[in-house]
CSV table of C-alpha atoms in Angstrom, one decimal:
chain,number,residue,atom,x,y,z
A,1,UNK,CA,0.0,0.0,0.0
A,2,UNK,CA,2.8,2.4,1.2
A,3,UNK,CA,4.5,1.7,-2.3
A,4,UNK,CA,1.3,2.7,-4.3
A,5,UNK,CA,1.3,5.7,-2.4
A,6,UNK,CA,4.3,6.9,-3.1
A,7,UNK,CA,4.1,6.3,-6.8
A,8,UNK,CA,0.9,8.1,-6.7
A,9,UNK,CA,3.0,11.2,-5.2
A,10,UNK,CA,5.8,10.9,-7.3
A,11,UNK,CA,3.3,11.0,-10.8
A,12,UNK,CA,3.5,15.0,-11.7
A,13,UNK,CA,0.5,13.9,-13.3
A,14,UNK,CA,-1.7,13.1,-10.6
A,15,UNK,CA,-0.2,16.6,-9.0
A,16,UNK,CA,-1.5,18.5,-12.1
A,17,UNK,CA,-4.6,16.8,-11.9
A,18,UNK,CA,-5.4,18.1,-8.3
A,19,UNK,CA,-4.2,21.4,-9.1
A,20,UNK,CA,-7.1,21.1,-12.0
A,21,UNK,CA,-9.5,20.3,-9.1
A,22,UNK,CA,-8.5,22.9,-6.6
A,23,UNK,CA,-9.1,25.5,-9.7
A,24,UNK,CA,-12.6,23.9,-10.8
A,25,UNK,CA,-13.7,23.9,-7.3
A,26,UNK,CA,-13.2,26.8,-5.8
A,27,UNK,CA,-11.6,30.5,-6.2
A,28,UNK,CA,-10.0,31.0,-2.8
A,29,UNK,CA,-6.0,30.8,-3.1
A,30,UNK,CA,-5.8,30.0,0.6
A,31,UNK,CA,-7.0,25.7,-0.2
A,32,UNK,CA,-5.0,25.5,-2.7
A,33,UNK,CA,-1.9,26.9,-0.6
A,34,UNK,CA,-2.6,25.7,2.7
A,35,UNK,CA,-3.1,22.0,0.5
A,36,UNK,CA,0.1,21.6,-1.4
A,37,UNK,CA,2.4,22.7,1.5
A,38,UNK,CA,0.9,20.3,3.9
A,39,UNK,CA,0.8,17.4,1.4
A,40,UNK,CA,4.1,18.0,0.7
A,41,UNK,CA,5.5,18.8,4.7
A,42,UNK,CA,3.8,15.6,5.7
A,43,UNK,CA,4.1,13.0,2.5
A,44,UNK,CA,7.1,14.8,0.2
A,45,UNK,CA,6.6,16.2,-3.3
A,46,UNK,CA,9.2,14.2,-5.5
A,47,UNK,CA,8.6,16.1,-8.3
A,48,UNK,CA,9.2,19.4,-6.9
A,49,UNK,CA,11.0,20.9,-9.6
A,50,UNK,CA,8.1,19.8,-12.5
A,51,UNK,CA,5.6,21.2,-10.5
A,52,UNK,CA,7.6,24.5,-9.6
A,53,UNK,CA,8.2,24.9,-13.3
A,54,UNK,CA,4.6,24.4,-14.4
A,55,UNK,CA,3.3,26.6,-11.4
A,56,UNK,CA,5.6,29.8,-12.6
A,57,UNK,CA,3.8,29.5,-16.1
A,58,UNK,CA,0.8,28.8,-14.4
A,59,UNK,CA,1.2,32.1,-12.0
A,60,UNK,CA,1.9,34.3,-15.2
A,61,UNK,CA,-1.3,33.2,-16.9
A,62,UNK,CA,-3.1,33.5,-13.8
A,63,UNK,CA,-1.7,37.2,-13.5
A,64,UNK,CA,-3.0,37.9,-17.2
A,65,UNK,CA,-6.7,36.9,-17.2
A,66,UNK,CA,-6.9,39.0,-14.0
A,67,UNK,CA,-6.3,41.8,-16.3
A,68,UNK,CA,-9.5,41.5,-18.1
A,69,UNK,CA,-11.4,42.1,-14.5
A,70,UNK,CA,-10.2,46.2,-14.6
A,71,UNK,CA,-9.2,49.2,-17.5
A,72,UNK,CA,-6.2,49.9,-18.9
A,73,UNK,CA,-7.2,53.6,-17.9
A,74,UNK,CA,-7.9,53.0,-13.9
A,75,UNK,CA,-4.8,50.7,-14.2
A,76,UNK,CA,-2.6,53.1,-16.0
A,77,UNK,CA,-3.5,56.1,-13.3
A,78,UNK,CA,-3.5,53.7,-10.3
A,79,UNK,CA,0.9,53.1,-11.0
A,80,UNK,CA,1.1,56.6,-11.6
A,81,UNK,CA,-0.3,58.0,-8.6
A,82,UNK,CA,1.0,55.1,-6.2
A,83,UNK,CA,4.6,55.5,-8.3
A,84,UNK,CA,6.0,57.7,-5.3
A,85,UNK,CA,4.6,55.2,-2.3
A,86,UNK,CA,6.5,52.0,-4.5
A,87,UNK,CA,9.9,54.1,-4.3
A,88,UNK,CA,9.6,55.4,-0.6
A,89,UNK,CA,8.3,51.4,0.1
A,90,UNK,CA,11.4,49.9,-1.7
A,91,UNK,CA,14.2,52.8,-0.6
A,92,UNK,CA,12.9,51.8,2.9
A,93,UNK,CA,12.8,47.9,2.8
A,94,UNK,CA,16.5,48.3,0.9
A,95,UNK,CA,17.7,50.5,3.9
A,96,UNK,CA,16.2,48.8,6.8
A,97,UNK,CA,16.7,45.3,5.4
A,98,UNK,CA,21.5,46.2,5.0
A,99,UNK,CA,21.0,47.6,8.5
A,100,UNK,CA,18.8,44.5,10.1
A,101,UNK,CA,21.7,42.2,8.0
A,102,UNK,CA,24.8,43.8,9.3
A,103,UNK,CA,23.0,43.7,12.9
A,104,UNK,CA,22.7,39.9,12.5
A,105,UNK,CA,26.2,39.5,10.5
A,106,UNK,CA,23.8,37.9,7.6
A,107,UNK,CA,26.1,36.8,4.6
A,108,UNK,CA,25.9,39.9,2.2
A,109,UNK,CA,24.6,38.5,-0.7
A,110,UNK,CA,22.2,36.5,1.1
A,111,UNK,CA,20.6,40.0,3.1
A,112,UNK,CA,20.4,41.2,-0.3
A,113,UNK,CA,18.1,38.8,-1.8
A,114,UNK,CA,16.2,39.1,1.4
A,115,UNK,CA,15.6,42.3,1.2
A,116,UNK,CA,15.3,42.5,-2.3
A,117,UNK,CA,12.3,39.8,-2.4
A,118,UNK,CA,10.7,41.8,0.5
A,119,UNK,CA,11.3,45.5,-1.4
A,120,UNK,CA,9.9,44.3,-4.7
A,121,UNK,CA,8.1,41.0,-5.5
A,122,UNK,CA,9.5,37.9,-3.4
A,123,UNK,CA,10.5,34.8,-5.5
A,124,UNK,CA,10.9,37.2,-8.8
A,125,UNK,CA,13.2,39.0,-7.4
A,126,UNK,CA,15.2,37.0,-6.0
A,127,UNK,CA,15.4,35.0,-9.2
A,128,UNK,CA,16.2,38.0,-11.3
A,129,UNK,CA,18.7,39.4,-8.5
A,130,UNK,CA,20.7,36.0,-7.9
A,131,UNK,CA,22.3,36.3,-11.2
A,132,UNK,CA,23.0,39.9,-11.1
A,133,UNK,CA,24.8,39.7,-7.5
A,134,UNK,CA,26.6,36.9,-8.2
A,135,UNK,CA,25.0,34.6,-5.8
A,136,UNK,CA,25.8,31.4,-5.1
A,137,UNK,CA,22.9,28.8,-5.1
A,138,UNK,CA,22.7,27.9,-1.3
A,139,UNK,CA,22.1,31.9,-0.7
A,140,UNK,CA,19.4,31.9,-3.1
A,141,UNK,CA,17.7,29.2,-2.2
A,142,UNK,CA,17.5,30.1,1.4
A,143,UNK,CA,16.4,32.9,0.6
A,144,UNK,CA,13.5,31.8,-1.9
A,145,UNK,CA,13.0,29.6,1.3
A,146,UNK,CA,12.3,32.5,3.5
A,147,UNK,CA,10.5,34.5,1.5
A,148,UNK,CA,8.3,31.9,0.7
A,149,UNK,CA,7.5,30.9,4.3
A,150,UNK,CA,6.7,34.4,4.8
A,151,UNK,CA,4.1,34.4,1.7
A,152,UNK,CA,2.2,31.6,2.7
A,153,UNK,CA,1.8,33.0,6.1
A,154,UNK,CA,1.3,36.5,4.4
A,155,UNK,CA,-1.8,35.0,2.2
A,156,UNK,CA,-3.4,32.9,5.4
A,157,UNK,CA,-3.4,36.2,7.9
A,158,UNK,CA,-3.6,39.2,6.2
A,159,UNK,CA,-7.4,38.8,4.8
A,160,UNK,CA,-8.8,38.5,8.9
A,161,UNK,CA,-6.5,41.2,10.4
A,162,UNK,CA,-7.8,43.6,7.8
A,163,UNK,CA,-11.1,42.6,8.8
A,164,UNK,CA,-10.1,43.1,12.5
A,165,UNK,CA,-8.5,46.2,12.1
A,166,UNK,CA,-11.3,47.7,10.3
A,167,UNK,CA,-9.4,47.7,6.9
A,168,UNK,CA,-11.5,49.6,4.3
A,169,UNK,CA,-10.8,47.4,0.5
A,170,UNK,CA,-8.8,50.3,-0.7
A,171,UNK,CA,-6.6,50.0,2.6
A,172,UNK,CA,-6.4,46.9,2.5
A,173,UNK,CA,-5.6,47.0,-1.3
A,174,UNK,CA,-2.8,48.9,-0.6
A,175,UNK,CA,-1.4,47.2,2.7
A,176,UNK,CA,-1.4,44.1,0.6
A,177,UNK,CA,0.7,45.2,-2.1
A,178,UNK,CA,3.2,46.8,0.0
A,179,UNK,CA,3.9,44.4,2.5
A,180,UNK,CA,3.3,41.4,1.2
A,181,UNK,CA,6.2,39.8,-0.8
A,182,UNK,CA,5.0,37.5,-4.0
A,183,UNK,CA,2.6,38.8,-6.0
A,184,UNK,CA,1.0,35.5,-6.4
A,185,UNK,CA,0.3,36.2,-2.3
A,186,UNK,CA,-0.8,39.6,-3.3
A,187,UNK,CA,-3.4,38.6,-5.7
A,188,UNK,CA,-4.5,35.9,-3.6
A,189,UNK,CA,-5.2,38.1,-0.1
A,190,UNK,CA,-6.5,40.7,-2.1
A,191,UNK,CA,-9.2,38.5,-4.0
A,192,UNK,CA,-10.3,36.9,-0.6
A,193,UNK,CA,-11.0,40.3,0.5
A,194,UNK,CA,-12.9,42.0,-2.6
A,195,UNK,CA,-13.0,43.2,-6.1
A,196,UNK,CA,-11.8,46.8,-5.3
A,197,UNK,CA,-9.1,45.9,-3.0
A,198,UNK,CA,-8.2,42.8,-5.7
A,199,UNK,CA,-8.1,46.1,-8.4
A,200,UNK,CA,-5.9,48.0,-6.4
A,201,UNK,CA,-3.3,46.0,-4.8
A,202,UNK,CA,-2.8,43.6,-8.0
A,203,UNK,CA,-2.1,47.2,-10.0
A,204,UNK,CA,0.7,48.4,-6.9
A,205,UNK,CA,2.2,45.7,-7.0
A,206,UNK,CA,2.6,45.2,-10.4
A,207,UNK,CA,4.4,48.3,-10.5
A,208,UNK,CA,6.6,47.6,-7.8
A,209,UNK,CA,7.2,44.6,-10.3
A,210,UNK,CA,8.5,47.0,-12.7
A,211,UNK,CA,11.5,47.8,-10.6
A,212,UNK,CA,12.9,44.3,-11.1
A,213,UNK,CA,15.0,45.8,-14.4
A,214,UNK,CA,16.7,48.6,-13.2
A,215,UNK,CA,17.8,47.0,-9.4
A,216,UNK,CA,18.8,44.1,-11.1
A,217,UNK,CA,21.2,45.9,-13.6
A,218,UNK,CA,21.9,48.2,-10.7
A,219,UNK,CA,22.8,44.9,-8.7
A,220,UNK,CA,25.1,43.9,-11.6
A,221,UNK,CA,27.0,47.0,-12.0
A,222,UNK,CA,27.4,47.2,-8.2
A,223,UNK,CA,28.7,43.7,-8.4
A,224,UNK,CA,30.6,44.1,-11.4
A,225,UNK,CA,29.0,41.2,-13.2
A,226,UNK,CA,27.3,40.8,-16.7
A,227,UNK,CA,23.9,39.6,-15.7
A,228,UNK,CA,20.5,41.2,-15.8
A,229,UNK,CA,17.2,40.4,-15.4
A,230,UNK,CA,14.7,39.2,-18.2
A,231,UNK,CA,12.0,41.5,-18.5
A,232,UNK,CA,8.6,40.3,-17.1
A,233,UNK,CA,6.9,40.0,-20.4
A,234,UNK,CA,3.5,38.3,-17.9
A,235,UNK,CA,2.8,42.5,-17.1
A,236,UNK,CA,2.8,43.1,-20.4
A,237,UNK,CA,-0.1,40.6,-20.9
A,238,UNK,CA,-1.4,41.8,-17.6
A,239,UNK,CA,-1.6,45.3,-19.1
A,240,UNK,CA,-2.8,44.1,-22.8
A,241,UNK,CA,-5.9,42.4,-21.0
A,242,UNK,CA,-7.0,45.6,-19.4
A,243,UNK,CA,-7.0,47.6,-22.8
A,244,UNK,CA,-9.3,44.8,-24.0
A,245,UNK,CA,-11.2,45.5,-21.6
A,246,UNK,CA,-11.2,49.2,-22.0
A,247,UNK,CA,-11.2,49.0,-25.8
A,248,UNK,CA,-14.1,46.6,-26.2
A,249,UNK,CA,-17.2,47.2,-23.5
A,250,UNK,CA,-19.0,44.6,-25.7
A,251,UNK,CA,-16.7,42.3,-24.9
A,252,UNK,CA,-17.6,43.0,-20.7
A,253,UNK,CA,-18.9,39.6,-20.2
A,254,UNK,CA,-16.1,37.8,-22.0
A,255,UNK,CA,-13.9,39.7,-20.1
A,256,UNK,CA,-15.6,39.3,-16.3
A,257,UNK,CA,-15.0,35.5,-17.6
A,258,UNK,CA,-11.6,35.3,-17.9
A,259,UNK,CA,-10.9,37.5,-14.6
A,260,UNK,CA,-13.2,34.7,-12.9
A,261,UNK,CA,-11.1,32.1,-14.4
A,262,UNK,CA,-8.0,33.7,-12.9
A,263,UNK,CA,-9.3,33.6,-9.8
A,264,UNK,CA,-9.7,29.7,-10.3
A,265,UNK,CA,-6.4,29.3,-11.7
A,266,UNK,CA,-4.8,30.7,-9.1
A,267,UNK,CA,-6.0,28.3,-6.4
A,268,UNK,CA,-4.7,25.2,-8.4
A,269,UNK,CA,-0.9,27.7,-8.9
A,270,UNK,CA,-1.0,28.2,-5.3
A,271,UNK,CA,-1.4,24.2,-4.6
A,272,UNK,CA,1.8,23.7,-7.1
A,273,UNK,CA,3.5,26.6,-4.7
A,274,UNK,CA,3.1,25.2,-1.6
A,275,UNK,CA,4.1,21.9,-2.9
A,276,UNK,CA,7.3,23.6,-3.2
A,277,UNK,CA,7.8,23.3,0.4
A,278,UNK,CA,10.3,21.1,2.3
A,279,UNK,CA,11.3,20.0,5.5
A,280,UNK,CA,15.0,20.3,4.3
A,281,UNK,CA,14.9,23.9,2.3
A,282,UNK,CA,13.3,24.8,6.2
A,283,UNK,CA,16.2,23.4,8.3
A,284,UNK,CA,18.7,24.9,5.7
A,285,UNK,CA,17.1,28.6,6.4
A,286,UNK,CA,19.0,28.9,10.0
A,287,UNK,CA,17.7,31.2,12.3
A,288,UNK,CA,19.9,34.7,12.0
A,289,UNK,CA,18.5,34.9,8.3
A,290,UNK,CA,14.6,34.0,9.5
A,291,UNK,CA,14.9,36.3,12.4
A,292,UNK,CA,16.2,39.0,10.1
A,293,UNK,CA,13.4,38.7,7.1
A,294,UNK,CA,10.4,38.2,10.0
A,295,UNK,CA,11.7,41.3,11.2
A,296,UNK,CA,12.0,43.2,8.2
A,297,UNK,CA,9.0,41.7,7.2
A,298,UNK,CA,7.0,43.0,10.8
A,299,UNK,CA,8.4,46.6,10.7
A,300,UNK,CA,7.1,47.0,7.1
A,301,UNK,CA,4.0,45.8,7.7
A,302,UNK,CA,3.6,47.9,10.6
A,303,UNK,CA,4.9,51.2,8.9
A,304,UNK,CA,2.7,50.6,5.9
A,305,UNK,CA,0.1,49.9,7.9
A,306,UNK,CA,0.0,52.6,10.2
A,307,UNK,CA,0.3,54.6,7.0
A,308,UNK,CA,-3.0,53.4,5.1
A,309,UNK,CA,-4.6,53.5,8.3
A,310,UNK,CA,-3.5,57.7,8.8
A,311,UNK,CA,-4.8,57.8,5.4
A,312,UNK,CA,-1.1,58.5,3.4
A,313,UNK,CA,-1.5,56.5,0.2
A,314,UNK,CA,-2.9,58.4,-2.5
A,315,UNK,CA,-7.2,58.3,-2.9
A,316,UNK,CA,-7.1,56.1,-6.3
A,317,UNK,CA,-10.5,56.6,-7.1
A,318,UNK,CA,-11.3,52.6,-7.4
């Protein structure tokens, strides 16, 4: 029995098909999260690496037919006005995130994957920065580690303290995107707690994705190395799906169709995510470089926090 178990866990296809299940069933990233990591805490996921390959295409399309649920026009002036909250956010993750490293005596390169993935976009980051830094492979996997303990925790508790703080969605929208890592978490907190806040945070932190580029070849020059990041051509789609929107109001229930099948979709990503997880990518984070991203992570969430709820973001109009 035990070895028809495990060949059932070790067939990518049988993982695919559940992620198909998750999507059909229900739109709430959380199951499909909260699924994959504890199938694969408690049983093992053998086939991490197909199902993190699959789940990074799946996250991009997923990204893309949310597009169709807003306007190219509310999205265009929702990056513009929040441009100058995305460089105060990042300036101040970057600075607080080298002085919480050199407080811990946290390996450089590792701190700054940390605190890039917390400044900009988690897991994309990191990926794009890695490269451009020069990292080795133990320091970036620790830190995708990290970051991605953080998310799933991220996507699980920030959807009931907005409740309990008395988050309006526009708050809420904005808290999300700024202090949350991944933008697959993003999405995923955001669409638990409504369309609006859904509109606005997915739009934040999509620019805040747009920063990738230039810290990445910033990070290379720094570093003295040739690398750079590929651009994220999934915004582009994100951005072309909104001006369909926009372009063609006959096309309004087509369109409210594909944002509702992103939704789906990203439950079913989110259960390839968490499969992602492992008892030895854990152990290998250590504690100095945990204690260090919790804490950058807390006093980020508490700054931007206390600044939607003093009413400092811009009035977006959503």
């Amino acid at each position: 029995m035990k070895d028809i178990l495990e060949r059932i866990n070790g067939n990518k296809y049988v993982w695919f098909c559940a992620a198909l299940a998750l999507s059909v069933l229900t739109p709430n990233p959380a199951i499909g999260l909260a699924a994959g990591a504890f199938i694969a805490l408690t049983v093992g996921n053998p086939v991490m690496k197909e199902t993190g390959a699959v789940s990074k295409k799946l996250l991009q399309l997923a990204v893309i037919l949310l597009g169709f649920g807003m306007q190219l026009n509310v999205v265009l002036r929702v990056g513009l006005t929040s441009i100058w909250v995305t460089m105060i956010s990042i300036s101040a993750v970057l600075a607080i995130g080298a002085f919480l490293g050199r407080a811990f005596k946290v390996e450089r390169d590792l701190c700054t994957l940390i605190s890039s993935g917390t400044a900009i976009c988690g897991g994309s980051a990191i990926a794009a920065m890695s490269p451009a830094i020069g990292a080795n492979q133990t320091a970036t996997g620790v830190a995708m580690a990290v970051v991605f303990l953080l998310n799933g925790i991220a996507l699980l508790i920030f959807p009931p303290l907005g409740h309990l703080l008395g988050l309006s969605q526009q708050q809420f929208g904005f808290w999300s995107a700024l202090a949350i890592h991944d933008t697959s978490s993003v999405v995923g907190a955001a669409s638990i707690y409504g369309a609006q806040a859904l509109a606005i945070a997915a739009t934040v932190k999509l620019t805040r994705a747009l920063w990738i580029l230039p810290l990445s070849i910033a990070g290379a020059k720094l570093n003295r190395t040739q690398s750079k990041a590929a651009f994220q051509w999934f915004l582009v789609g994100f951005l072309a799906a909104a001006a369909i929107r926009m372009l063609f109001p006959s096309l309004e229930t087509l369109c409210n169709y594909g944002a509702l099948a992103g939704k789906h979709l990203m439950t079913g990503t989110l259960f390839l995510i968490g499969g992602g997880l492992s008892r030895p990518a854990l152990k290998k984070i250590g504690a100095k470089p945990l204690v260090m991203a919790v804490l950058l992570w807390l006093i980020i969430s508490v700054l931007t926090l206390l600044a939607v709820k003093n009413g400092l973001m811009p009035n977006l109009g959503i």
